[in-house]
Short mmCIF file of C-alpha atoms in Angstrom, two decimals:
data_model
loop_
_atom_site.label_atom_id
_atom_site.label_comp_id
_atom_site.label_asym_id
_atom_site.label_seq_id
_atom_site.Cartn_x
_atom_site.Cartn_y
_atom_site.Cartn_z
CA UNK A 280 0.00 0.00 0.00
CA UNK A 281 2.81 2.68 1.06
CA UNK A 282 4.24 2.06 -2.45
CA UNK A 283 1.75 3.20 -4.40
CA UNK A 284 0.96 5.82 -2.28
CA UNK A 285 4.76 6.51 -2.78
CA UNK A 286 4.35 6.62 -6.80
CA UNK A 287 1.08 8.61 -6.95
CA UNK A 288 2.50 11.40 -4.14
CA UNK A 289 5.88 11.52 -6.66
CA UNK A 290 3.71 11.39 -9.94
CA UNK A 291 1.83 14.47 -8.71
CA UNK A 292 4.37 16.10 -7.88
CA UNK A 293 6.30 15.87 -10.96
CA UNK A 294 3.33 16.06 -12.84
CA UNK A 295 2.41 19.72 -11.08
CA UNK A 296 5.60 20.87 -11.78
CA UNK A 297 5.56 22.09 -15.42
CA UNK A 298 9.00 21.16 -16.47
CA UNK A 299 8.92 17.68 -15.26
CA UNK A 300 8.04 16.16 -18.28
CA UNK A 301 7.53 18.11 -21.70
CA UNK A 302 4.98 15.62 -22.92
CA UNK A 303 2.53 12.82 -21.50
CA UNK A 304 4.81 9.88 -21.07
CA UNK A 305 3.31 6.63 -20.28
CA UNK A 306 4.50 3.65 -18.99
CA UNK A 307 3.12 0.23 -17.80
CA UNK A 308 4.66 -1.67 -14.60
CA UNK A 309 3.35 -4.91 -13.03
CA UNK A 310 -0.27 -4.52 -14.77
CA UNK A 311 -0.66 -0.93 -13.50
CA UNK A 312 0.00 2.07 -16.18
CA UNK A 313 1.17 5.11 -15.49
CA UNK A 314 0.78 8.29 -17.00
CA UNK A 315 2.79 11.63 -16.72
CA UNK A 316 3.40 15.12 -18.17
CA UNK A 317 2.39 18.34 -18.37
CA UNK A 318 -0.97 18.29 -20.09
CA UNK A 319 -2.24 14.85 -20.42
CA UNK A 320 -5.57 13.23 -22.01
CA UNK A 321 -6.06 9.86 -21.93
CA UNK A 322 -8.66 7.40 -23.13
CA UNK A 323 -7.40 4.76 -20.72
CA UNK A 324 -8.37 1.12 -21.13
CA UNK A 325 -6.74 -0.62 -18.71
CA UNK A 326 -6.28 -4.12 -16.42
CA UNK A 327 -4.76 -2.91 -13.89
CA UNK A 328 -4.03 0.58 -11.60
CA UNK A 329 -4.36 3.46 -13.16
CA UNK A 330 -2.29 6.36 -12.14
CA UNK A 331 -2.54 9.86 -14.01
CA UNK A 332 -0.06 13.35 -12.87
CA UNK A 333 -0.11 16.24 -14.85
CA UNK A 334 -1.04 20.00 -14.36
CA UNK A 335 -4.26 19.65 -16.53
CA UNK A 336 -5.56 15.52 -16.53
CA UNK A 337 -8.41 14.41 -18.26
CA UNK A 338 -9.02 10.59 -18.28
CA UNK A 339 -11.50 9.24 -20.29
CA UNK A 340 -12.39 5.32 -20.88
CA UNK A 341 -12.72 2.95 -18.09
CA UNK A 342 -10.03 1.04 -15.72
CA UNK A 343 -10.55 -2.18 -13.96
CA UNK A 344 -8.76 -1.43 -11.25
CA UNK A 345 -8.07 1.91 -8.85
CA UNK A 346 -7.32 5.32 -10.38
CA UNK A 347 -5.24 7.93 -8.81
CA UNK A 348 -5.35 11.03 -10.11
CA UNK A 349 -3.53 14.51 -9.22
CA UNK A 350 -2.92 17.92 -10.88
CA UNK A 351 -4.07 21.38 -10.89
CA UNK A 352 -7.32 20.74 -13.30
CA UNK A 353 -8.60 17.59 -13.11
CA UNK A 354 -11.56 16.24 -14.98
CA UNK A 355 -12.29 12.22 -14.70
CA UNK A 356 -14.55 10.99 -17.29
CA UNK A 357 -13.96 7.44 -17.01
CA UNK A 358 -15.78 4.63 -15.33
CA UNK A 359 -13.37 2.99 -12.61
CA UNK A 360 -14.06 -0.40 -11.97
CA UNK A 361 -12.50 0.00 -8.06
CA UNK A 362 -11.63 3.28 -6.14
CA UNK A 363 -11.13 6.70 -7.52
CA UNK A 364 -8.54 8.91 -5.94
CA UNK A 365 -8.39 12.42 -6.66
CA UNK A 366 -6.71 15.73 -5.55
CA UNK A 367 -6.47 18.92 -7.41
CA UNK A 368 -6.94 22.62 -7.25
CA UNK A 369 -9.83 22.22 -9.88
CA UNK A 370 -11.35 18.38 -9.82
CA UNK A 371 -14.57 17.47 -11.62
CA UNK A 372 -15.68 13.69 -11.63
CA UNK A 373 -18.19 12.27 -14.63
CA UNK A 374 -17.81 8.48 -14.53
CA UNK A 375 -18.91 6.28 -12.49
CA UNK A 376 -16.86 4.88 -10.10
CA UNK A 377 -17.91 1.32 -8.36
CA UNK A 378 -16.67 1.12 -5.46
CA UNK A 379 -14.84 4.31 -2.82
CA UNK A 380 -14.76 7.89 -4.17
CA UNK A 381 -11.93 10.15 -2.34
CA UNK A 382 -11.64 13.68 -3.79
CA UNK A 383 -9.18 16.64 -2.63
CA UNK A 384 -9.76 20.11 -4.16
CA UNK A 385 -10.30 23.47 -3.78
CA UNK A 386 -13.03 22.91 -6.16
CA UNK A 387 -15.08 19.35 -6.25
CA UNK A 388 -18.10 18.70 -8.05
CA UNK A 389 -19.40 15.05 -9.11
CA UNK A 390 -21.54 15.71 -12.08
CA UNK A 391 -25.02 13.40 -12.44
CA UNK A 392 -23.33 10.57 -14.71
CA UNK A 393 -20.81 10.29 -11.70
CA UNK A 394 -22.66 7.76 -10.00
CA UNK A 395 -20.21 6.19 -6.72
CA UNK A 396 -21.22 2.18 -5.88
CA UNK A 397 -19.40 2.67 -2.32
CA UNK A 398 -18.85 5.19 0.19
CA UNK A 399 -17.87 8.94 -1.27
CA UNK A 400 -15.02 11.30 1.01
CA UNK A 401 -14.74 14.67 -0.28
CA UNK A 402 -13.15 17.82 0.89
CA UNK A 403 -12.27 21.00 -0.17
CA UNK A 404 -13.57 25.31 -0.16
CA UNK A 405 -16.48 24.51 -2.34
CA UNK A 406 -18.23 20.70 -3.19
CA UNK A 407 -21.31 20.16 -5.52
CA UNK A 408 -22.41 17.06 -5.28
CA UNK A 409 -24.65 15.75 -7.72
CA UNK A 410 -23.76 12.64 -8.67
CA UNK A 411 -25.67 9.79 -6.42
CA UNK A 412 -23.56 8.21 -3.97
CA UNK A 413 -25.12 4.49 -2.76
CA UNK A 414 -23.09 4.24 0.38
CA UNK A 415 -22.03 6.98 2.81
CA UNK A 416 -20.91 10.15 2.42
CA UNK A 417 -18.17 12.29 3.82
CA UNK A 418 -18.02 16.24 3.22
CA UNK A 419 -15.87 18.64 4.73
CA UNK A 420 -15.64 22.25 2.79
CA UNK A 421 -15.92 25.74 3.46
CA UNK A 422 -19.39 25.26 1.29
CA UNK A 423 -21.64 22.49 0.41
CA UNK A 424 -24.06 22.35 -2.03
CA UNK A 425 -25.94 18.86 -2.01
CA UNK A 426 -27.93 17.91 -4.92
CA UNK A 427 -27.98 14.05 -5.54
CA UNK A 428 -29.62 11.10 -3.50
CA UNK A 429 -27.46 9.30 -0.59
CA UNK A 430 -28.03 5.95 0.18
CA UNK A 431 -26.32 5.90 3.39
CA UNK A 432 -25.48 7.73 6.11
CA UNK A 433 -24.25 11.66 5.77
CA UNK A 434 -21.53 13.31 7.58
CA UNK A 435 -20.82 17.10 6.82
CA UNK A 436 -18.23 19.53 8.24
CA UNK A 437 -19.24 22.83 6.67
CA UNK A 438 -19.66 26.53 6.88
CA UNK A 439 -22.93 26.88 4.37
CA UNK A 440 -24.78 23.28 3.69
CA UNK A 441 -27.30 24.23 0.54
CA UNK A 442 -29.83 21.29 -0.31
CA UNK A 443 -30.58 20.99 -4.05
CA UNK A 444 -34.09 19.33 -5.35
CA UNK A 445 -32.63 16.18 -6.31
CA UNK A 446 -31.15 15.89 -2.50
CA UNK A 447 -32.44 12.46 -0.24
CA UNK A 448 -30.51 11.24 2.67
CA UNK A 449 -31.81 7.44 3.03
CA UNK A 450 -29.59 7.21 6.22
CA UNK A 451 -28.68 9.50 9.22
CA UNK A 452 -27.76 13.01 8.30
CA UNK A 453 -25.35 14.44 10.56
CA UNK A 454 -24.58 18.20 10.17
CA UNK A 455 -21.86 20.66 11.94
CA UNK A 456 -22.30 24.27 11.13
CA UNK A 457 -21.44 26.89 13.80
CA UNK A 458 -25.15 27.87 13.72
CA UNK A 459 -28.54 25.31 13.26
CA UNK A 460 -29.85 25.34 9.56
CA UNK A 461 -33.17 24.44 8.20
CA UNK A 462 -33.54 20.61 6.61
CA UNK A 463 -36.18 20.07 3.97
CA UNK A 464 -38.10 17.20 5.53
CA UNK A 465 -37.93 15.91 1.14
CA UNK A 466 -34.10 15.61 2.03
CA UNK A 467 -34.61 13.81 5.35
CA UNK A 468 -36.79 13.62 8.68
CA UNK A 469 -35.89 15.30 11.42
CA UNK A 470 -35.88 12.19 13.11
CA UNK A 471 -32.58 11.55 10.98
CA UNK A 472 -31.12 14.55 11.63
CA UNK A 473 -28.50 15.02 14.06
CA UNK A 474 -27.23 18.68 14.28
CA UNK A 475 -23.71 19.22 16.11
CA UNK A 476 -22.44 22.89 16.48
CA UNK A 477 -18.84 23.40 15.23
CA UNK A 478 -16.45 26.65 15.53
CA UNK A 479 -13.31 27.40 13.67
CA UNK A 480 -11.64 28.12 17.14
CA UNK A 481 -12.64 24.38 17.90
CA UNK A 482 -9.72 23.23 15.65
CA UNK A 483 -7.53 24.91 17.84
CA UNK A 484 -8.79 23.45 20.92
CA UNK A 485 -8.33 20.53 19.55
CA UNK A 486 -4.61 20.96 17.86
CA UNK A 487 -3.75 21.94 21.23
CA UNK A 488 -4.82 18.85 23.02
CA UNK A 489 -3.19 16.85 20.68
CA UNK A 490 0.23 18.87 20.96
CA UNK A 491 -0.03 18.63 25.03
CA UNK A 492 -0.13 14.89 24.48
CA UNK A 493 2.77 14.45 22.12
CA UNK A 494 6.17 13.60 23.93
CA UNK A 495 8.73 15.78 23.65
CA UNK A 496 11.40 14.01 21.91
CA UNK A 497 10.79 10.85 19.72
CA UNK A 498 11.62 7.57 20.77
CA UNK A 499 13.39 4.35 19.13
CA UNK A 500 10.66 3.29 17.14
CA UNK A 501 9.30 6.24 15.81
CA UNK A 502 12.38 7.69 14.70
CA UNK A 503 13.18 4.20 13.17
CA UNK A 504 9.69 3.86 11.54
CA UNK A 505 10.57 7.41 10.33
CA UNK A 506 13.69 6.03 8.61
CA UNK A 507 12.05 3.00 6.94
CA UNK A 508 9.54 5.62 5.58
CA UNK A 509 11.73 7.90 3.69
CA UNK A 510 14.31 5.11 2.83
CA UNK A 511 11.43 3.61 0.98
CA UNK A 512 9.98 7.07 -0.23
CA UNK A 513 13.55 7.61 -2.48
CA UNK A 514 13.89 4.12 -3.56
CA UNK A 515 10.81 4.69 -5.06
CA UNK A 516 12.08 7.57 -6.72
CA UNK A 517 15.23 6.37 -7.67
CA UNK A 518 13.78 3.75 -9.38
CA UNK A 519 10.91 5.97 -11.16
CA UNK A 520 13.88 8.21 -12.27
CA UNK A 521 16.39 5.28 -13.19
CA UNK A 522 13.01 3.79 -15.29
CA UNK A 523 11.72 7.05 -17.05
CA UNK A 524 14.71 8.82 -17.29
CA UNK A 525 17.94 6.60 -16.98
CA UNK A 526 19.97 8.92 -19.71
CA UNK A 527 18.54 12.53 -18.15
CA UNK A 528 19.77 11.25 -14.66
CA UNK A 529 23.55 10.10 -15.93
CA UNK A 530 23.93 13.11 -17.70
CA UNK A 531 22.94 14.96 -14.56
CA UNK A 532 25.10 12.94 -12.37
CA UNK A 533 28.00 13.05 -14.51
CA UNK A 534 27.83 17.03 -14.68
CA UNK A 535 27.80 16.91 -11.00
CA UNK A 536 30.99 14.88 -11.37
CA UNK A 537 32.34 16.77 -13.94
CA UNK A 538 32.39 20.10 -12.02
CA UNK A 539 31.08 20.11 -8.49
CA UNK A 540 32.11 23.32 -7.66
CA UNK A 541 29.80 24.83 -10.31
CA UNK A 542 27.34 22.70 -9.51
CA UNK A 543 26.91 24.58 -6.28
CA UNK A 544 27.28 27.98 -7.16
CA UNK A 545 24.58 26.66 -9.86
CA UNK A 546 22.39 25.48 -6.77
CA UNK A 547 22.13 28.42 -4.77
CA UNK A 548 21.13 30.97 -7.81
CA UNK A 549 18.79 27.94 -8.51
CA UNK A 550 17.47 27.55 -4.84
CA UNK A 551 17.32 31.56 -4.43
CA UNK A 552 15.37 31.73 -7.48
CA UNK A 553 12.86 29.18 -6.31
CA UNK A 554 12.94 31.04 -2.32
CA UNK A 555 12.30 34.38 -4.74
CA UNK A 556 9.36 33.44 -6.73
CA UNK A 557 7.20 32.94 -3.64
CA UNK A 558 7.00 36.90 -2.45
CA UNK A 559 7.03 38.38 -6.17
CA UNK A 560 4.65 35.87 -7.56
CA UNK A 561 2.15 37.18 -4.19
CA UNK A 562 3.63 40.87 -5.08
CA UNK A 563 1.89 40.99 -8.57
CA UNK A 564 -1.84 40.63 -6.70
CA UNK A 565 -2.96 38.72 -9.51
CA UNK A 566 -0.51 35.90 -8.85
CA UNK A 567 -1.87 35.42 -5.51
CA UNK A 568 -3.30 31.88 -6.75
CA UNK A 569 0.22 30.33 -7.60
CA UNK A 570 1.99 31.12 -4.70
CA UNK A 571 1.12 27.49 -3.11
CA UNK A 572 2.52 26.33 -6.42
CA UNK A 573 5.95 28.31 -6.24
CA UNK A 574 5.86 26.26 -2.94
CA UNK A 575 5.64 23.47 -3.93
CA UNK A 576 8.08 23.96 -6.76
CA UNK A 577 10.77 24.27 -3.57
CA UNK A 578 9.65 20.99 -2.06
CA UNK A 579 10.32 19.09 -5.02
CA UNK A 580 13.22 20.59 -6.13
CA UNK A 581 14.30 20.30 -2.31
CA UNK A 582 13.38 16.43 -2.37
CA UNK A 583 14.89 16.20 -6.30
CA UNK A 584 17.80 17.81 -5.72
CA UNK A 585 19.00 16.01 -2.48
CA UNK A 586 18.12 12.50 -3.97
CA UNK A 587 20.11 13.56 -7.27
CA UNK A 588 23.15 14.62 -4.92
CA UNK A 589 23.01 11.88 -2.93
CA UNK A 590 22.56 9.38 -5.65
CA UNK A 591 25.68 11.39 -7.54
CA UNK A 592 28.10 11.26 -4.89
CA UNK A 593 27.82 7.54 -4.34
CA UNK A 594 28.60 6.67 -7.74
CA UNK A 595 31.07 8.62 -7.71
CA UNK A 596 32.80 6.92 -4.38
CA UNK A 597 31.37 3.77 -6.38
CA UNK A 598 33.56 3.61 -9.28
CA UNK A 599 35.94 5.78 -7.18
CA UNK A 600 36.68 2.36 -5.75
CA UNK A 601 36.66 0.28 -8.39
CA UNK A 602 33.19 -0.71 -9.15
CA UNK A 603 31.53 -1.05 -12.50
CA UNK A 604 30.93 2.18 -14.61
CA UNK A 605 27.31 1.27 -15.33
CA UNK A 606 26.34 -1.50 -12.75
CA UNK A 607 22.71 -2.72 -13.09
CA UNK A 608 19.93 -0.81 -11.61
CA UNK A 609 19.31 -3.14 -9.15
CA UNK A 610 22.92 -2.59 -8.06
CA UNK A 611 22.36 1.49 -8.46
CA UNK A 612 19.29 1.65 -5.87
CA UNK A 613 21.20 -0.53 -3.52
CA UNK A 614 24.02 1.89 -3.40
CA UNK A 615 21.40 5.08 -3.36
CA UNK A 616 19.77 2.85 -0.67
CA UNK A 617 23.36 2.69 1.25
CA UNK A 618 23.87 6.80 0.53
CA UNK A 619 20.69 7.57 2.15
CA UNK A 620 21.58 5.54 5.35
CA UNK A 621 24.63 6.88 5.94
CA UNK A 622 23.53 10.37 5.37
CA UNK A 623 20.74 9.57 7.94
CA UNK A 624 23.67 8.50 10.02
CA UNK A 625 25.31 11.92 9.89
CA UNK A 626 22.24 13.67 11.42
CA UNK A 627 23.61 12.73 14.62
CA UNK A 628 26.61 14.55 14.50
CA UNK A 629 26.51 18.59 15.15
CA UNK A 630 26.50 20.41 12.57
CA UNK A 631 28.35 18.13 10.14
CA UNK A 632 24.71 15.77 9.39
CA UNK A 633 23.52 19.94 8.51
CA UNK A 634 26.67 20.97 6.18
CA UNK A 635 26.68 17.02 4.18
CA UNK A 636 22.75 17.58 3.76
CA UNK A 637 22.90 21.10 2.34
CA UNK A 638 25.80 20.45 0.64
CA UNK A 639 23.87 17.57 -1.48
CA UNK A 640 20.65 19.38 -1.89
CA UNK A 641 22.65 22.26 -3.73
CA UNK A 642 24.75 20.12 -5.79
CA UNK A 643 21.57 18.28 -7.15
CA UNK A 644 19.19 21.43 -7.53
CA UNK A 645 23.02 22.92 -9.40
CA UNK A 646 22.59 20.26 -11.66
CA UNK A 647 18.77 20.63 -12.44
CA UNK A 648 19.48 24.34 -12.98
CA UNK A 649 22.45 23.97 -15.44
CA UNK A 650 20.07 21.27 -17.85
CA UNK A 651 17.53 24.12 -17.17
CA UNK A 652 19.47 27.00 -18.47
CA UNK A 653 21.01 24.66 -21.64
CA UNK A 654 17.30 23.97 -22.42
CA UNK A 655 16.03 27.16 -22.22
CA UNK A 656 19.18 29.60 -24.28
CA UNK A 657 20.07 25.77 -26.34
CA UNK A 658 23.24 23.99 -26.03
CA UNK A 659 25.10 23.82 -29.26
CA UNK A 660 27.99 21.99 -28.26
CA UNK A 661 31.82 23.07 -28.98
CA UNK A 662 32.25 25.36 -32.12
CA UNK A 663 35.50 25.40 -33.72
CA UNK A 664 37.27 27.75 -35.76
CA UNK A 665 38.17 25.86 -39.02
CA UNK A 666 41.02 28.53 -39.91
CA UNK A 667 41.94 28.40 -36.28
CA UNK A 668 45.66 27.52 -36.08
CA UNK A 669 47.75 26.74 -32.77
CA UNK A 670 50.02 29.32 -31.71
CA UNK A 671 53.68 28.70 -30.67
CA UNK A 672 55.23 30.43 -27.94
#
């Protein structure tokens, strides 16, 4: 389960940012397919797991299996066979799915044709529901707006709860608002109605509760479990990278070998380019929107750039000492694997864990920036003068 939460939390990422992949690229692993790029539109027709990541997704066609879905606009026309994940800025849902429905947004809305077989979560500012949902339903939004027929039971965690014509709760209706609304008795008795007063500064109560209960430092098996986590989190990457783009990432590691130095300086105009965009992106008013995506930008190329040092420096010790010049990738994700453990390792030293850490992330993101700026002003290569002749001293 954590790896394909692993894939679909990397595919959106790298399918948000709009230089991750210049086109949809599509690959199939194990029965599941995956999809990737910046604009993609699929008519899928597959087995297996579907996963989709792109900054505008729209998946038409049917899947027998789950589909995972994340971008920035999101539209899901096809009929999913199991679960549909979803999470987006902008999500809309027209198939059917027959089984779970889980949808993210800051905008949701499940059309009529989106009819969900199971149980439906949804949360985001605004949700229109109006596709029927046969088990229970989850909502949690700044506004709801229910319009469809509900076979199950209803939670909602809202500020405004609208009831279309087409609303009918068959099983309990449970409401939190910070004030009492009205239910049409054509969307359920009041018998079934359960209303349960909720304030914003309740969240805080609550967040404080749970921080008073938290220990102060981490024990054995947390910090282990924490370990396990992210080991696991870039072997998944390294091997999405090492599978999608095995000649991008040598070319990038041997540049890092090639001049290190310059690789650095390279990271920190890169990384104080990314730390810039955030306040002159929100400076322009009208780019208020994208400042969560010139965010996120940094966490990738913060989680990119340290995986690309890390992974560079250990070849680099590899054949250093002898080992092959192109081992297998098996081989290359067990020495990533061995990077990433020692690194950990350094964390417990003072200041030294801090410097090796830093030192990677800017030598990776150095790298990404100097393919950036040859892709962007073109890289020709070495020109020679033909009449050129060598001088003697």
């Amino acid at each position: 389960m954590f790896f394909r939460q692993s894939i679909f939390t990397i595919l959106a990422c790298l399918g948000v940012s709009t230089g991750a992949f210049a086109d949809s690229t599509s690959v199939r692993i194990g029965g599941d397919t995956f999809f990737a790029g910046s604009a993609v539109s699929e008519t899928v027709n597959t087995g297996g797991d579907t996963f989709i990541a792109a900054r505008s997704a729209v998946a038409r066609g049917s899947t027998q299996g789950d589909m995972h879905v994340a971008g920035f606009d999101i539209s899901v026309d096809a009929d999913t066979a199991q679960d549909l994940y979803a999470a987006g800025a902008t999500v809309v849902v027209r198939g059917s799915t027959a089984q779970d429905l889980t949808v993210a947004g800051f905008s949701v809305r499940t059309e009529e044709t989106a009819e969900t077989g199971g149980n439906a979560r949804l949360f985001g500012n605004t949700l229109t529901i109006d596709g029927p949902i046969n088990g229970a339903l989850l909502a949690t939004a700044s506004d709801v707006i229910l319009n469809a027929p509900i076979g199950g039971d209803v939670r909602i965690v809202a500020r405004t709860i609208s009831f279309g014509p087409d609303a009918v709760v068959d099983g309990l209706l449970t409401y939190s608002t910070e004030d009492r609304i009205s239910v049409p008795d054509r969307v359920a008795p009041q018998g079934r109605v359960v209303f349960q007063q909720y304030s914003g500064s309740e969240a805080w109560d609550d967040w404080d509760e749970f921080r008073e209960d938290m220990p102060v430092l981490p024990t054995l098996a947390s910090m282990m479990f924490g370990f396990v986590i992210s080991l696991l989190f870039f072997l998944v990457l390294g091997a999405l990278m090492l599978g999608f783009m095995p000649r991008r990432l040598r070319a990038l590691r041997r540049s890092i070998a090639a001049a290190p130095g310059q690789s650095m300086l390279l990271g920190v105009i890169g990384l104080s380019v990314l730390f810039g965009m955030a306040p002159i992106t929100a400076l322009t008013i009208v780019g208020l929107p994208f400042v969560p995506i010139a965010l996120l930008l940094i966490v990738v190329a913060w989680i990119l750039g340290y995986a690309l040092g890390a992974y560079s420096v250990a070849m680099r010790i590899w054949s250093g000492f002898g080992g092959a010049e192109n081992p297998s990738n098996v081989a290359r994700l067990a020495i990533f694997a061995a990077a990433i453990t020692f690194i950990a390792l350094l964390n417990f030293i003072p200041f030294v864990g801090w410097v090796a850490n830093y030192t990677l992330i800017l030598l990776g993101i150095g790298a990404m920036t100097r393919a950036l700026f040859h892709y962007l002003i073109g890289n020709s290569g070495e020109a020679f003068d033909i009449d050129m002749k060598p001088i003697d001293d």
